[in-house]
Amino acid sequence: MNEQVSFERYSRVAVFLHWVMAALILVNLILAVVSANSEGGAHRVVLNLHKSIGFSVLLLSLARLAWRLYRPPPPMLAGKAAWERPVAGIVHTAFYFMMVLIPFLGWWVSSAAPKRHAINVLGWEAPFLPVMQGKAFAGAAMAGHKVLGFTMAALLVLHIGAALKHHFIDRDKVLSRMTFPPLQSRA
Ligand code: HEM
Ligand code: HEM
């Protein structure tokens, strides 16, 4: 990879983490809604999976943030409209906060529950946070977890819509520099 390419594109690690985490988060949003609308054995299986995937997202987010500090992203491409760059910057920053805060609050919910249920991540049992236990505490953390979760889902519609608009309408390199190998240039 020559210097110009690495200046213009996201690194392979950043691309890998972006897509793996995007898949995990999208699946986890679906599991959350299925869990909230199911009962009995099915509910337990889906919720355990939600907690497990969510906790993995928390660990991956920390790795991703560390990687971003070590290897800063390429500068944003000049947008067609003046508002595009700041809006993209705000949404990306919000995603980084949410990718840490949402699973952290989920972890808090599980730790504050009056009756705790283990959080299993690929056979490893995550410790509980040293927080106050009780219905009210778990409920407050749950409210934050939910509001942020659904806000993220709404922002994702905007984010995905913007990526598709750049690729199919503007025909620029915004989506291509977040894929590996780069997509065919459509310009
Ligand atoms: C990518 C990370 C996560 C996202 C995007 C996410 C999102 C959500 C959303 C949107 C809900 C509300 C569902 C609804 O009421 O329809 C929810 C519920 C819940 N989440 Fe998460 N969550 C994540 C990680 C976690 C983690 C790490 C835990 C715990 C270790 C957790 C525990 C819970 C619990 C206990 C519920 C309640 C489910 C139910 O009512 O059946 N979440 N989550
Ligand atoms: C849960 C799902 C997703 C999350 C949390 C997410 C999050 C992010 C974040 C935080 C960035 C900024 C990366 C950085 O600068 O370090 C980013 C960039 C990007 N994302 Fe996503 N993303 C998701 C799904 C998607 C999907 C489905 C698409 C395409 C359809 C997409 C396309 C892009 C593109 C093209 C960029 C680069 C933007 C640029 O160069 O300015 N993302 N995403």
mmCIF file of C-alpha atoms and ligand atoms in Angstrom:
data_model
loop_
_atom_site.group_PDB
_atom_site.id
_atom_site.type_symbol
_atom_site.label_atom_id
_atom_site.label_comp_id
_atom_site.label_asym_id
_atom_site.label_seq_id
_atom_site.Cartn_x
_atom_site.Cartn_y
_atom_site.Cartn_z
ATOM 1 C CA MET A 1 0.000 0.000 0.000
ATOM 2 C CA ASN A 2 1.579 3.332 -0.971
ATOM 3 C CA GLU A 3 1.481 6.439 1.205
ATOM 4 C CA GLN A 4 -1.120 8.234 -0.812
ATOM 5 C CA VAL A 5 -3.539 5.314 -0.524
ATOM 6 C CA SER A 6 -3.063 4.965 3.242
ATOM 7 C CA PHE A 7 -3.614 8.739 3.586
ATOM 8 C CA GLU A 8 -6.905 8.537 1.713
ATOM 9 C CA ARG A 9 -8.244 5.295 3.112
ATOM 10 C CA TYR A 10 -9.130 3.820 6.466
ATOM 11 C CA SER A 11 -6.551 1.252 7.629
ATOM 12 C CA ARG A 12 -7.354 -2.460 7.210
ATOM 13 C CA VAL A 13 -7.777 -2.824 10.960
ATOM 14 C CA ALA A 14 -10.204 0.126 11.079
ATOM 15 C CA VAL A 15 -12.191 -1.311 8.148
ATOM 16 C CA PHE A 16 -12.276 -4.777 9.748
ATOM 17 C CA LEU A 17 -13.418 -3.397 13.106
ATOM 18 C CA HIS A 18 -16.008 -1.121 11.466
ATOM 19 C CA TRP A 19 -17.770 -3.972 9.647
ATOM 20 C CA VAL A 20 -17.490 -6.611 12.367
ATOM 21 C CA MET A 21 -18.879 -4.159 14.913
ATOM 22 C CA ALA A 22 -21.568 -2.886 12.538
ATOM 23 C CA ALA A 23 -22.810 -6.485 12.095
ATOM 24 C CA LEU A 24 -22.704 -7.206 15.841
ATOM 25 C CA ILE A 25 -24.513 -3.965 16.760
ATOM 26 C CA LEU A 26 -27.232 -4.394 14.127
ATOM 27 C CA VAL A 27 -27.850 -8.002 15.220
ATOM 28 C CA ASN A 28 -27.862 -6.887 18.850
ATOM 29 C CA LEU A 29 -30.481 -4.191 18.235
ATOM 30 C CA ILE A 30 -32.745 -6.842 16.709
ATOM 31 C CA LEU A 31 -32.062 -9.264 19.595
ATOM 32 C CA ALA A 32 -32.916 -6.504 22.110
ATOM 33 C CA VAL A 33 -36.361 -5.992 20.597
ATOM 34 C CA VAL A 34 -36.958 -9.760 20.269
ATOM 35 C CA SER A 35 -35.890 -10.233 23.898
ATOM 36 C CA ALA A 36 -38.207 -7.508 25.160
ATOM 37 C CA ASN A 37 -41.103 -9.133 23.301
ATOM 38 C CA SER A 38 -40.518 -12.768 24.237
ATOM 39 C CA GLU A 39 -41.047 -14.898 27.336
ATOM 40 C CA GLY A 40 -39.790 -18.052 29.038
ATOM 41 C CA GLY A 41 -36.942 -20.127 27.596
ATOM 42 C CA ALA A 42 -36.780 -18.234 24.306
ATOM 43 C CA HIS A 43 -36.472 -14.924 26.192
ATOM 44 C CA ARG A 44 -33.584 -16.249 28.290
ATOM 45 C CA VAL A 45 -31.682 -17.571 25.255
ATOM 46 C CA VAL A 46 -32.120 -14.342 23.278
ATOM 47 C CA LEU A 47 -31.276 -12.100 26.246
ATOM 48 C CA ASN A 48 -28.127 -14.119 27.044
ATOM 49 C CA LEU A 49 -27.025 -13.757 23.439
ATOM 50 C CA HIS A 50 -27.795 -10.007 23.561
ATOM 51 C CA LYS A 51 -25.689 -9.582 26.702
ATOM 52 C CA SER A 52 -22.862 -11.672 25.318
ATOM 53 C CA ILE A 53 -22.706 -9.851 21.969
ATOM 54 C CA GLY A 54 -23.144 -6.495 23.731
ATOM 55 C CA PHE A 55 -20.251 -7.150 26.073
ATOM 56 C CA SER A 56 -18.068 -8.136 23.118
ATOM 57 C CA VAL A 57 -19.016 -4.813 21.491
ATOM 58 C CA LEU A 58 -17.812 -3.004 24.619
ATOM 59 C CA LEU A 59 -14.410 -4.728 24.483
ATOM 60 C CA LEU A 60 -14.106 -4.192 20.724
ATOM 61 C CA SER A 61 -15.023 -0.484 21.124
ATOM 62 C CA LEU A 62 -12.150 0.027 23.536
ATOM 63 C CA ALA A 63 -9.780 -1.743 21.126
ATOM 64 C CA ARG A 64 -11.145 0.363 18.269
ATOM 65 C CA LEU A 65 -10.682 3.625 20.154
ATOM 66 C CA ALA A 66 -7.116 2.626 21.056
ATOM 67 C CA TRP A 67 -6.449 1.786 17.401
ATOM 68 C CA ARG A 68 -7.929 5.144 16.323
ATOM 69 C CA LEU A 69 -5.535 6.983 18.626
ATOM 70 C CA TYR A 70 -2.596 4.945 17.326
ATOM 71 C CA ARG A 71 -3.657 5.240 13.691
ATOM 72 C CA PRO A 72 -5.856 8.358 13.172
ATOM 73 C CA PRO A 73 -8.457 8.097 10.373
ATOM 74 C CA PRO A 74 -7.889 9.768 7.002
ATOM 75 C CA PRO A 75 -9.177 13.354 6.805
ATOM 76 C CA MET A 76 -12.830 13.559 5.803
ATOM 77 C CA LEU A 77 -13.471 14.003 2.118
ATOM 78 C CA ALA A 78 -14.725 17.437 1.137
ATOM 79 C CA GLY A 79 -18.524 17.269 1.149
ATOM 80 C CA LYS A 80 -20.762 18.676 -1.506
ATOM 81 C CA ALA A 81 -22.554 20.848 1.037
ATOM 82 C CA ALA A 82 -20.884 22.862 3.829
ATOM 83 C CA TRP A 83 -22.914 21.094 6.548
ATOM 84 C CA GLU A 84 -21.954 17.551 5.547
ATOM 85 C CA ARG A 85 -18.518 17.364 7.191
ATOM 86 C CA PRO A 86 -19.515 18.722 10.616
ATOM 87 C CA VAL A 87 -22.682 16.574 10.673
ATOM 88 C CA ALA A 88 -20.675 13.438 9.771
ATOM 89 C CA GLY A 89 -18.119 14.347 12.456
ATOM 90 C CA ILE A 90 -20.819 14.773 15.106
ATOM 91 C CA VAL A 91 -22.534 11.483 14.158
ATOM 92 C CA HIS A 92 -19.225 9.528 14.173
ATOM 93 C CA THR A 93 -18.285 10.993 17.565
ATOM 94 C CA ALA A 94 -21.759 10.155 18.904
ATOM 95 C CA PHE A 95 -21.311 6.563 17.675
ATOM 96 C CA TYR A 96 -18.029 6.187 19.574
ATOM 97 C CA PHE A 97 -19.686 7.444 22.781
ATOM 98 C CA MET A 98 -22.674 5.151 22.236
ATOM 99 C CA MET A 99 -20.587 2.083 21.380
ATOM 100 C CA VAL A 100 -19.046 2.366 24.848
ATOM 101 C CA LEU A 101 -21.928 3.835 26.861
ATOM 102 C CA ILE A 102 -24.758 1.560 25.661
ATOM 103 C CA PRO A 103 -23.096 -1.762 26.541
ATOM 104 C CA PHE A 104 -21.676 -0.228 29.710
ATOM 105 C CA LEU A 105 -25.200 0.745 30.813
ATOM 106 C CA GLY A 106 -26.395 -2.757 29.836
ATOM 107 C CA TRP A 107 -23.673 -4.173 32.080
ATOM 108 C CA TRP A 108 -24.897 -1.800 34.794
ATOM 109 C CA VAL A 109 -28.500 -3.034 34.327
ATOM 110 C CA SER A 110 -27.400 -6.653 34.774
ATOM 111 C CA SER A 111 -25.233 -5.759 37.795
ATOM 112 C CA ALA A 112 -27.943 -3.673 39.493
ATOM 113 C CA ALA A 113 -30.710 -6.257 38.999
ATOM 114 C CA PRO A 114 -32.097 -7.503 42.331
ATOM 115 C CA LYS A 115 -31.550 -11.074 41.050
ATOM 116 C CA ARG A 116 -28.362 -11.179 38.983
ATOM 117 C CA HIS A 117 -27.956 -13.454 35.946
ATOM 118 C CA ALA A 118 -24.471 -14.241 34.664
ATOM 119 C CA ILE A 119 -23.045 -12.452 31.626
ATOM 120 C CA ASN A 120 -21.309 -15.137 29.547
ATOM 121 C CA VAL A 121 -18.952 -14.055 26.801
ATOM 122 C CA LEU A 122 -17.704 -17.030 24.758
ATOM 123 C CA GLY A 123 -17.479 -19.223 27.849
ATOM 124 C CA TRP A 124 -15.963 -16.506 30.060
ATOM 125 C CA GLU A 125 -18.132 -15.059 32.825
ATOM 126 C CA ALA A 126 -17.889 -11.262 33.057
ATOM 127 C CA PRO A 127 -17.722 -9.838 36.584
ATOM 128 C CA PHE A 128 -20.568 -7.665 37.836
ATOM 129 C CA LEU A 129 -19.998 -3.944 38.358
ATOM 130 C CA PRO A 130 -19.776 -2.877 42.022
ATOM 131 C CA VAL A 131 -23.029 -0.877 41.844
ATOM 132 C CA MET A 132 -26.081 -0.562 44.111
ATOM 133 C CA GLN A 133 -28.582 -3.361 43.492
ATOM 134 C CA GLY A 134 -32.321 -2.785 43.377
ATOM 135 C CA LYS A 135 -35.253 -2.384 41.007
ATOM 136 C CA ALA A 136 -34.979 1.424 40.932
ATOM 137 C CA PHE A 137 -31.236 1.403 40.116
ATOM 138 C CA ALA A 138 -31.616 -1.243 37.427
ATOM 139 C CA GLY A 139 -34.633 0.652 36.040
ATOM 140 C CA ALA A 140 -32.718 3.940 35.800
ATOM 141 C CA ALA A 141 -29.781 2.288 34.006
ATOM 142 C CA MET A 142 -32.261 0.485 31.729
ATOM 143 C CA ALA A 143 -33.936 3.787 30.799
ATOM 144 C CA GLY A 144 -30.586 5.233 29.713
ATOM 145 C CA HIS A 145 -29.639 2.008 27.916
ATOM 146 C CA LYS A 146 -32.909 2.035 25.972
ATOM 147 C CA VAL A 147 -32.943 5.736 25.064
ATOM 148 C CA LEU A 148 -29.353 5.593 23.815
ATOM 149 C CA GLY A 149 -29.996 2.268 22.028
ATOM 150 C CA PHE A 150 -32.935 3.631 20.063
ATOM 151 C CA THR A 151 -31.172 6.964 19.420
ATOM 152 C CA MET A 152 -28.303 4.986 17.934
ATOM 153 C CA ALA A 153 -30.734 3.038 15.745
ATOM 154 C CA ALA A 154 -32.161 6.340 14.448
ATOM 155 C CA LEU A 155 -28.686 7.774 13.766
ATOM 156 C CA LEU A 156 -27.783 4.566 11.930
ATOM 157 C CA VAL A 157 -30.590 5.189 9.444
ATOM 158 C CA LEU A 158 -28.999 8.588 8.753
ATOM 159 C CA HIS A 159 -25.455 7.113 8.617
ATOM 160 C CA ILE A 160 -26.341 4.257 6.254
ATOM 161 C CA GLY A 161 -28.492 6.562 4.104
ATOM 162 C CA ALA A 162 -25.567 9.002 3.815
ATOM 163 C CA ALA A 163 -23.112 6.218 2.868
ATOM 164 C CA LEU A 164 -25.469 4.936 0.154
ATOM 165 C CA LYS A 165 -26.132 8.476 -1.122
ATOM 166 C CA HIS A 166 -22.385 9.107 -1.428
ATOM 167 C CA HIS A 167 -21.869 5.861 -3.313
ATOM 168 C CA PHE A 168 -24.873 5.765 -5.622
ATOM 169 C CA ILE A 169 -25.811 9.424 -6.100
ATOM 170 C CA ASP A 170 -22.653 11.496 -5.534
ATOM 171 C CA ARG A 171 -20.536 8.576 -6.834
ATOM 172 C CA ASP A 172 -17.599 9.584 -4.661
ATOM 173 C CA LYS A 173 -15.105 7.516 -2.640
ATOM 174 C CA VAL A 174 -16.667 7.790 0.834
ATOM 175 C CA LEU A 175 -17.942 4.183 0.948
ATOM 176 C CA SER A 176 -15.018 2.813 -1.034
ATOM 177 C CA ARG A 177 -12.417 3.968 1.491
ATOM 178 C CA MET A 178 -14.260 2.039 4.216
ATOM 179 C CA THR A 179 -14.164 -1.267 2.304
ATOM 180 C CA PHE A 180 -11.458 -3.785 1.670
ATOM 181 C CA PRO A 181 -10.590 -4.247 -1.117
ATOM 182 C CA PRO A 182 -11.682 -0.760 -2.236
ATOM 183 C CA LEU A 183 -14.909 -0.777 -4.239
ATOM 184 C CA GLN A 184 -14.670 -0.039 -7.942
ATOM 185 C CA SER A 185 -14.433 3.734 -8.424
ATOM 186 C CA ARG A 186 -17.781 4.943 -9.738
ATOM 187 C CA ALA A 187 -16.650 8.495 -10.527
HETATM 188 C C1 HEM B 1 -24.206 -3.152 21.259
HETATM 189 C C2 HEM B 1 -24.560 -3.099 22.509
HETATM 190 C C3 HEM B 1 -26.000 -3.017 22.943
HETATM 191 C C4 HEM B 1 -27.076 -2.429 22.321
HETATM 192 C C5 HEM B 1 -27.101 -1.668 20.992
HETATM 193 C C6 HEM B 1 -28.239 -2.644 23.173
HETATM 194 C C7 HEM B 1 -29.512 -2.180 22.908
HETATM 195 C C8 HEM B 1 -30.627 -2.451 23.670
HETATM 196 C C9 HEM B 1 -31.956 -1.941 23.437
HETATM 197 C C10 HEM B 1 -32.345 -0.981 22.304
HETATM 198 C C11 HEM B 1 -32.780 -2.461 24.373
HETATM 199 C C12 HEM B 1 -34.288 -2.179 24.550
HETATM 200 C C13 HEM B 1 -35.128 -3.220 23.829
HETATM 201 C C14 HEM B 1 -36.617 -2.943 23.951
HETATM 202 O O1 HEM B 1 -37.080 -2.521 25.027
HETATM 203 O O2 HEM B 1 -37.349 -3.161 22.949
HETATM 204 C C15 HEM B 1 -31.978 -3.331 25.214
HETATM 205 C C16 HEM B 1 -32.454 -4.089 26.258
HETATM 206 C C17 HEM B 1 -31.661 -4.754 27.159
HETATM 207 N N1 HEM B 1 -30.282 -4.834 27.147
HETATM 208 FE FE1 HEM B 1 -29.061 -4.117 25.738
HETATM 209 N N2 HEM B 1 -27.835 -3.369 24.278
HETATM 210 C C18 HEM B 1 -26.475 -3.606 24.183
HETATM 211 C C19 HEM B 1 -25.687 -4.262 25.107
HETATM 212 C C20 HEM B 1 -26.119 -4.817 26.289
HETATM 213 C C21 HEM B 1 -25.290 -5.435 27.325
HETATM 214 C C22 HEM B 1 -23.749 -5.540 27.261
HETATM 215 C C23 HEM B 1 -26.117 -5.870 28.298
HETATM 216 C C24 HEM B 1 -25.782 -6.579 29.594
HETATM 217 C C25 HEM B 1 -24.636 -7.156 29.873
HETATM 218 C C26 HEM B 1 -27.468 -5.544 27.908
HETATM 219 C C27 HEM B 1 -28.586 -5.848 28.638
HETATM 220 C C28 HEM B 1 -29.889 -5.551 28.262
HETATM 221 C C29 HEM B 1 -31.064 -5.988 29.009
HETATM 222 C C30 HEM B 1 -31.065 -6.814 30.305
HETATM 223 C C31 HEM B 1 -32.181 -5.489 28.307
HETATM 224 C C32 HEM B 1 -33.663 -5.711 28.630
HETATM 225 C C33 HEM B 1 -34.161 -6.781 27.677
HETATM 226 C C34 HEM B 1 -35.582 -7.198 27.930
HETATM 227 O O3 HEM B 1 -36.399 -6.349 28.319
HETATM 228 O O4 HEM B 1 -35.880 -8.383 27.670
HETATM 229 N N3 HEM B 1 -27.445 -4.886 26.684
HETATM 230 N N4 HEM B 1 -30.675 -3.295 24.769
HETATM 231 C C1 HEM B 2 -24.020 -0.408 13.700
HETATM 232 C C2 HEM B 2 -23.615 -0.014 12.529
HETATM 233 C C3 HEM B 2 -22.540 1.032 12.285
HETATM 234 C C4 HEM B 2 -21.820 1.799 13.154
HETATM 235 C C5 HEM B 2 -21.873 1.805 14.680
HETATM 236 C C6 HEM B 2 -20.943 2.635 12.359
HETATM 237 C C7 HEM B 2 -20.039 3.549 12.892
HETATM 238 C C8 HEM B 2 -19.143 4.286 12.158
HETATM 239 C C9 HEM B 2 -18.144 5.178 12.708
HETATM 240 C C10 HEM B 2 -17.910 5.435 14.195
HETATM 241 C C11 HEM B 2 -17.454 5.705 11.672
HETATM 242 C C12 HEM B 2 -16.291 6.703 11.773
HETATM 243 C C13 HEM B 2 -15.001 5.917 11.774
HETATM 244 C C14 HEM B 2 -13.809 6.770 12.194
HETATM 245 O O1 HEM B 2 -13.658 7.889 11.700
HETATM 246 O O2 HEM B 2 -13.010 6.273 13.006
HETATM 247 C C15 HEM B 2 -18.015 5.161 10.452
HETATM 248 C C16 HEM B 2 -17.591 5.451 9.185
HETATM 249 C C17 HEM B 2 -18.208 5.000 8.046
HETATM 250 N N1 HEM B 2 -19.286 4.149 7.967
HETATM 251 FE FE1 HEM B 2 -20.223 3.262 9.488
HETATM 252 N N2 HEM B 2 -21.165 2.375 11.031
HETATM 253 C C18 HEM B 2 -22.136 1.402 10.948
HETATM 254 C C19 HEM B 2 -22.667 0.851 9.803
HETATM 255 C C20 HEM B 2 -22.371 1.263 8.528
HETATM 256 C C21 HEM B 2 -22.990 0.777 7.321
HETATM 257 C C22 HEM B 2 -24.075 -0.316 7.270
HETATM 258 C C23 HEM B 2 -22.427 1.467 6.287
HETATM 259 C C24 HEM B 2 -22.706 1.395 4.793
HETATM 260 C C25 HEM B 2 -23.844 1.124 4.232
HETATM 261 C C26 HEM B 2 -21.430 2.355 6.845
HETATM 262 C C27 HEM B 2 -20.609 3.179 6.122
HETATM 263 C C28 HEM B 2 -19.607 3.963 6.634
HETATM 264 C C29 HEM B 2 -18.690 4.740 5.822
HETATM 265 C C30 HEM B 2 -18.690 4.836 4.308
HETATM 266 C C31 HEM B 2 -17.805 5.384 6.706
HETATM 267 C C32 HEM B 2 -16.649 6.336 6.323
HETATM 268 C C33 HEM B 2 -17.148 7.752 6.347
HETATM 269 C C34 HEM B 2 -16.056 8.734 5.978
HETATM 270 O O3 HEM B 2 -15.113 8.371 5.302
HETATM 271 O O4 HEM B 2 -16.177 9.888 6.386
HETATM 272 N N3 HEM B 2 -21.433 2.219 8.206
HETATM 273 N N4 HEM B 2 -19.052 4.300 10.785
#
